[in-house]
mmCIF file of C-alpha atoms and ligand atoms in Angstrom:
data_model
loop_
_atom_site.group_PDB
_atom_site.id
_atom_site.type_symbol
_atom_site.label_atom_id
_atom_site.label_comp_id
_atom_site.label_asym_id
_atom_site.label_seq_id
_atom_site.Cartn_x
_atom_site.Cartn_y
_atom_site.Cartn_z
ATOM 1 C CA MET A 780 89.424 62.694 130.790
ATOM 2 C CA GLU A 781 89.088 59.215 132.101
ATOM 3 C CA ILE A 782 88.253 56.619 129.404
ATOM 4 C CA SER A 783 86.009 54.094 130.736
ATOM 5 C CA ARG A 784 85.571 50.569 129.440
ATOM 6 C CA GLU A 785 81.894 51.661 128.923
ATOM 7 C CA ASN A 786 82.907 54.722 126.691
ATOM 8 C CA LEU A 787 85.151 52.409 124.643
ATOM 9 C CA LEU A 788 82.457 49.847 124.084
ATOM 10 C CA LYS A 789 79.847 52.507 123.051
ATOM 11 C CA LEU A 790 82.378 53.895 120.539
ATOM 12 C CA VAL A 791 82.825 50.350 119.104
ATOM 13 C CA ASN A 792 79.024 50.122 118.734
ATOM 14 C CA GLU A 793 78.647 53.429 117.015
ATOM 15 C CA ALA A 794 81.405 52.329 114.518
ATOM 16 C CA LEU A 795 79.751 48.916 113.961
ATOM 17 C CA LYS A 796 76.535 50.630 112.900
ATOM 18 C CA ILE A 797 78.163 52.547 110.152
ATOM 19 C CA LEU A 798 80.498 49.712 108.938
ATOM 20 C CA PRO A 799 78.073 48.728 106.220
ATOM 21 C CA ASN A 800 78.257 52.343 104.808
ATOM 22 C CA SER A 801 82.260 51.725 104.134
ATOM 23 C CA TYR A 802 82.923 52.135 100.261
ATOM 24 C CA ALA A 803 85.417 49.572 99.645
ATOM 25 C CA PRO A 804 84.704 47.801 96.242
ATOM 26 C CA TYR A 805 88.423 47.423 95.472
ATOM 27 C CA SER A 806 90.116 46.103 98.489
ATOM 28 C CA ASN A 807 86.850 44.718 100.136
ATOM 29 C CA ILE A 808 88.348 45.737 103.516
ATOM 30 C CA HIS A 809 85.662 47.646 105.284
ATOM 31 C CA VAL A 810 86.724 50.025 108.046
ATOM 32 C CA ALA A 811 84.632 52.343 110.269
ATOM 33 C CA SER A 812 85.897 54.852 112.933
ATOM 34 C CA ALA A 813 84.178 56.518 115.780
ATOM 35 C CA ILE A 814 85.812 59.407 117.745
ATOM 36 C CA LEU A 815 84.950 60.546 121.228
ATOM 37 C CA THR A 816 86.067 64.060 121.816
ATOM 38 C CA GLU A 817 86.886 65.926 125.308
ATOM 39 C CA SER A 818 83.513 67.607 124.768
ATOM 40 C CA GLY A 819 81.677 64.235 124.991
ATOM 41 C CA ARG A 820 80.625 64.194 121.328
ATOM 42 C CA ILE A 821 81.051 61.382 118.867
ATOM 43 C CA TYR A 822 82.150 61.685 115.200
ATOM 44 C CA LEU A 823 82.043 58.896 112.637
ATOM 45 C CA GLY A 824 83.760 57.925 109.439
ATOM 46 C CA VAL A 825 84.286 55.177 107.021
ATOM 47 C CA ASN A 826 87.025 54.379 104.401
ATOM 48 C CA VAL A 827 86.058 55.690 100.927
ATOM 49 C CA GLU A 828 87.799 54.116 97.985
ATOM 50 C CA ASN A 829 88.281 55.340 94.477
ATOM 51 C CA SER A 830 88.871 53.774 91.068
ATOM 52 C CA SER A 831 91.961 56.045 91.236
ATOM 53 C CA TYR A 832 93.216 53.899 94.112
ATOM 54 C CA GLY A 833 95.640 56.524 95.635
ATOM 55 C CA LEU A 834 92.675 58.865 96.244
ATOM 56 C CA THR A 835 91.363 56.543 98.973
ATOM 57 C CA ILE A 836 90.521 58.057 102.293
ATOM 58 C CA CYS A 837 90.844 55.857 105.491
ATOM 59 C CA ALA A 838 87.981 55.800 108.061
ATOM 60 C CA GLU A 839 89.984 57.437 110.820
ATOM 61 C CA ARG A 840 90.715 60.513 108.477
ATOM 62 C CA SER A 841 87.074 60.673 107.545
ATOM 63 C CA ALA A 842 86.062 60.851 111.129
ATOM 64 C CA ILE A 843 88.837 63.454 111.937
ATOM 65 C CA SER A 844 87.241 65.567 109.024
ATOM 66 C CA ALA A 845 83.798 65.071 110.619
ATOM 67 C CA MET A 846 85.214 66.299 114.015
ATOM 68 C CA ILE A 847 86.858 69.413 112.677
ATOM 69 C CA THR A 848 83.912 70.138 110.365
ATOM 70 C CA ASN A 849 81.678 70.274 113.368
ATOM 71 C CA GLY A 850 84.022 72.598 115.361
ATOM 72 C CA ASP A 851 85.552 69.975 117.733
ATOM 73 C CA ARG A 852 89.190 69.718 118.201
ATOM 74 C CA LYS A 853 90.307 67.129 120.756
ATOM 75 C CA PRO A 854 89.782 63.343 120.390
ATOM 76 C CA VAL A 855 90.232 61.416 123.499
ATOM 77 C CA ALA A 856 89.398 57.887 122.248
ATOM 78 C CA ILE A 857 89.012 56.472 118.733
ATOM 79 C CA ALA A 858 87.456 53.199 117.741
ATOM 80 C CA ILE A 859 88.703 51.412 114.520
ATOM 81 C CA VAL A 860 86.520 48.706 113.449
ATOM 82 C CA THR A 861 87.071 46.286 110.491
ATOM 83 C CA ASP A 862 85.554 43.119 109.152
ATOM 84 C CA LEU A 863 88.884 41.542 108.835
ATOM 85 C CA GLU A 864 89.608 38.518 111.226
ATOM 86 C CA GLU A 865 92.102 40.596 113.266
ATOM 87 C CA PRO A 866 91.893 44.140 114.591
ATOM 88 C CA ILE A 867 93.863 46.678 112.549
ATOM 89 C CA PRO A 868 96.003 49.536 113.814
ATOM 90 C CA PRO A 869 95.674 52.965 111.994
ATOM 91 C CA CYS A 870 98.028 53.474 109.030
ATOM 92 C CA GLY A 871 101.074 55.756 109.280
ATOM 93 C CA ALA A 872 99.140 58.682 107.603
ATOM 94 C CA CYS A 873 96.333 58.354 109.966
ATOM 95 C CA ARG A 874 98.748 58.130 113.040
ATOM 96 C CA GLN A 875 100.105 61.533 112.085
ATOM 97 C CA VAL A 876 96.639 63.116 111.408
ATOM 98 C CA ILE A 877 95.278 61.945 114.845
ATOM 99 C CA ALA A 878 98.527 63.095 116.528
ATOM 100 C CA GLU A 879 97.970 66.735 115.262
ATOM 101 C CA PHE A 880 94.856 66.761 117.671
ATOM 102 C CA ASN A 881 95.894 64.507 120.488
ATOM 103 C CA PRO A 882 99.141 62.367 120.399
ATOM 104 C CA GLU A 883 97.849 60.581 123.442
ATOM 105 C CA ALA A 884 94.511 59.556 122.130
ATOM 106 C CA VAL A 885 93.312 55.989 123.290
ATOM 107 C CA LEU A 886 92.622 53.686 120.492
ATOM 108 C CA ILE A 887 90.420 50.639 120.406
ATOM 109 C CA MET A 888 91.068 48.430 117.467
ATOM 110 C CA TYR A 889 88.161 45.776 116.907
ATOM 111 C CA SER A 890 87.494 43.111 114.563
ATOM 112 C CA ALA A 891 83.726 42.821 113.812
ATOM 113 C CA LYS A 892 84.207 39.151 112.735
ATOM 114 C CA THR A 893 85.914 37.725 115.633
ATOM 115 C CA HIS A 894 85.255 40.294 118.341
ATOM 116 C CA ASN A 895 88.928 40.460 119.090
ATOM 117 C CA TYR A 896 90.107 43.797 120.098
ATOM 118 C CA ILE A 897 93.326 45.607 121.290
ATOM 119 C CA VAL A 898 93.501 48.786 123.350
ATOM 120 C CA LYS A 899 96.488 50.957 122.959
ATOM 121 C CA ASN A 900 97.614 54.519 123.548
ATOM 122 C CA LEU A 901 98.659 56.372 120.271
ATOM 123 C CA LYS A 902 101.927 57.336 121.752
ATOM 124 C CA GLU A 903 102.853 53.612 122.099
ATOM 125 C CA ILE A 904 102.392 53.026 118.351
ATOM 126 C CA PHE A 905 103.535 56.542 117.290
ATOM 127 C CA PRO A 906 105.942 57.735 119.772
ATOM 128 C CA GLN A 907 107.629 60.633 117.823
ATOM 129 C CA PRO A 908 105.007 62.642 115.772
ATOM 130 C CA PHE A 909 105.821 65.676 113.838
ATOM 131 C CA ILE A 910 104.107 68.389 115.511
ATOM 132 C CA VAL A 911 104.722 72.153 115.153
ATOM 133 C CA LYS A 912 103.930 74.389 118.030
ATOM 134 C CA LYS A 913 101.067 76.820 117.329
HETATM 135 N N1 THU B 744 92.146 51.636 105.716
HETATM 136 C C1 THU B 744 91.551 52.510 106.716
HETATM 137 O O1 THU B 744 90.259 52.966 106.601
HETATM 138 N N2 THU B 744 92.204 52.730 107.814
HETATM 139 C C2 THU B 744 93.500 52.306 108.103
HETATM 140 O O2 THU B 744 94.000 52.753 108.999
HETATM 141 C C3 THU B 744 94.023 51.219 107.305
HETATM 142 C C4 THU B 744 93.415 51.095 105.912
HETATM 143 C C5 THU B 744 91.420 51.420 104.596
HETATM 144 C C6 THU B 744 91.873 52.140 103.451
HETATM 145 C C7 THU B 744 91.432 51.173 102.204
HETATM 146 O O3 THU B 744 90.074 51.403 101.833
HETATM 147 C C8 THU B 744 91.453 49.768 102.855
HETATM 148 O O4 THU B 744 91.611 49.823 104.300
HETATM 149 C C9 THU B 744 92.580 48.774 102.500
HETATM 150 O O5 THU B 744 93.742 49.567 102.548
#
């Protein structure tokens, strides 16, 4: 599927809408993610922190869970939106979890504060995922 600039901007907008729902009272770093799948549907997620810090779930993995919960399987583009000054790339754990479903997903990383953004393919920042053939 060809990922148009229009599709990427729509994803960023969907993520911006739910950014206020991010639960991040400990780090105060708010993150929202929106996933466009091959089927054309969009799934959303935010980071969910916990007083037991290690239990925190990132926005990207929340969105991947929503995608799987709803019976979809292939993310083609993923927006990662934060309120930090600079766009943030997915953490290592999220890279591995996204790669399970599409190691060549397009990522758009966007700062809600400065409107700076970066577009990269997951394979550029995670070239050797651990994937077991099914
Ligand atoms: N975080 C994400 O949601 N996604 C990432 O890829 C990086 C980190 C969240 C987790 C935590 O709530 C906060 O950012 C600070 O680490």
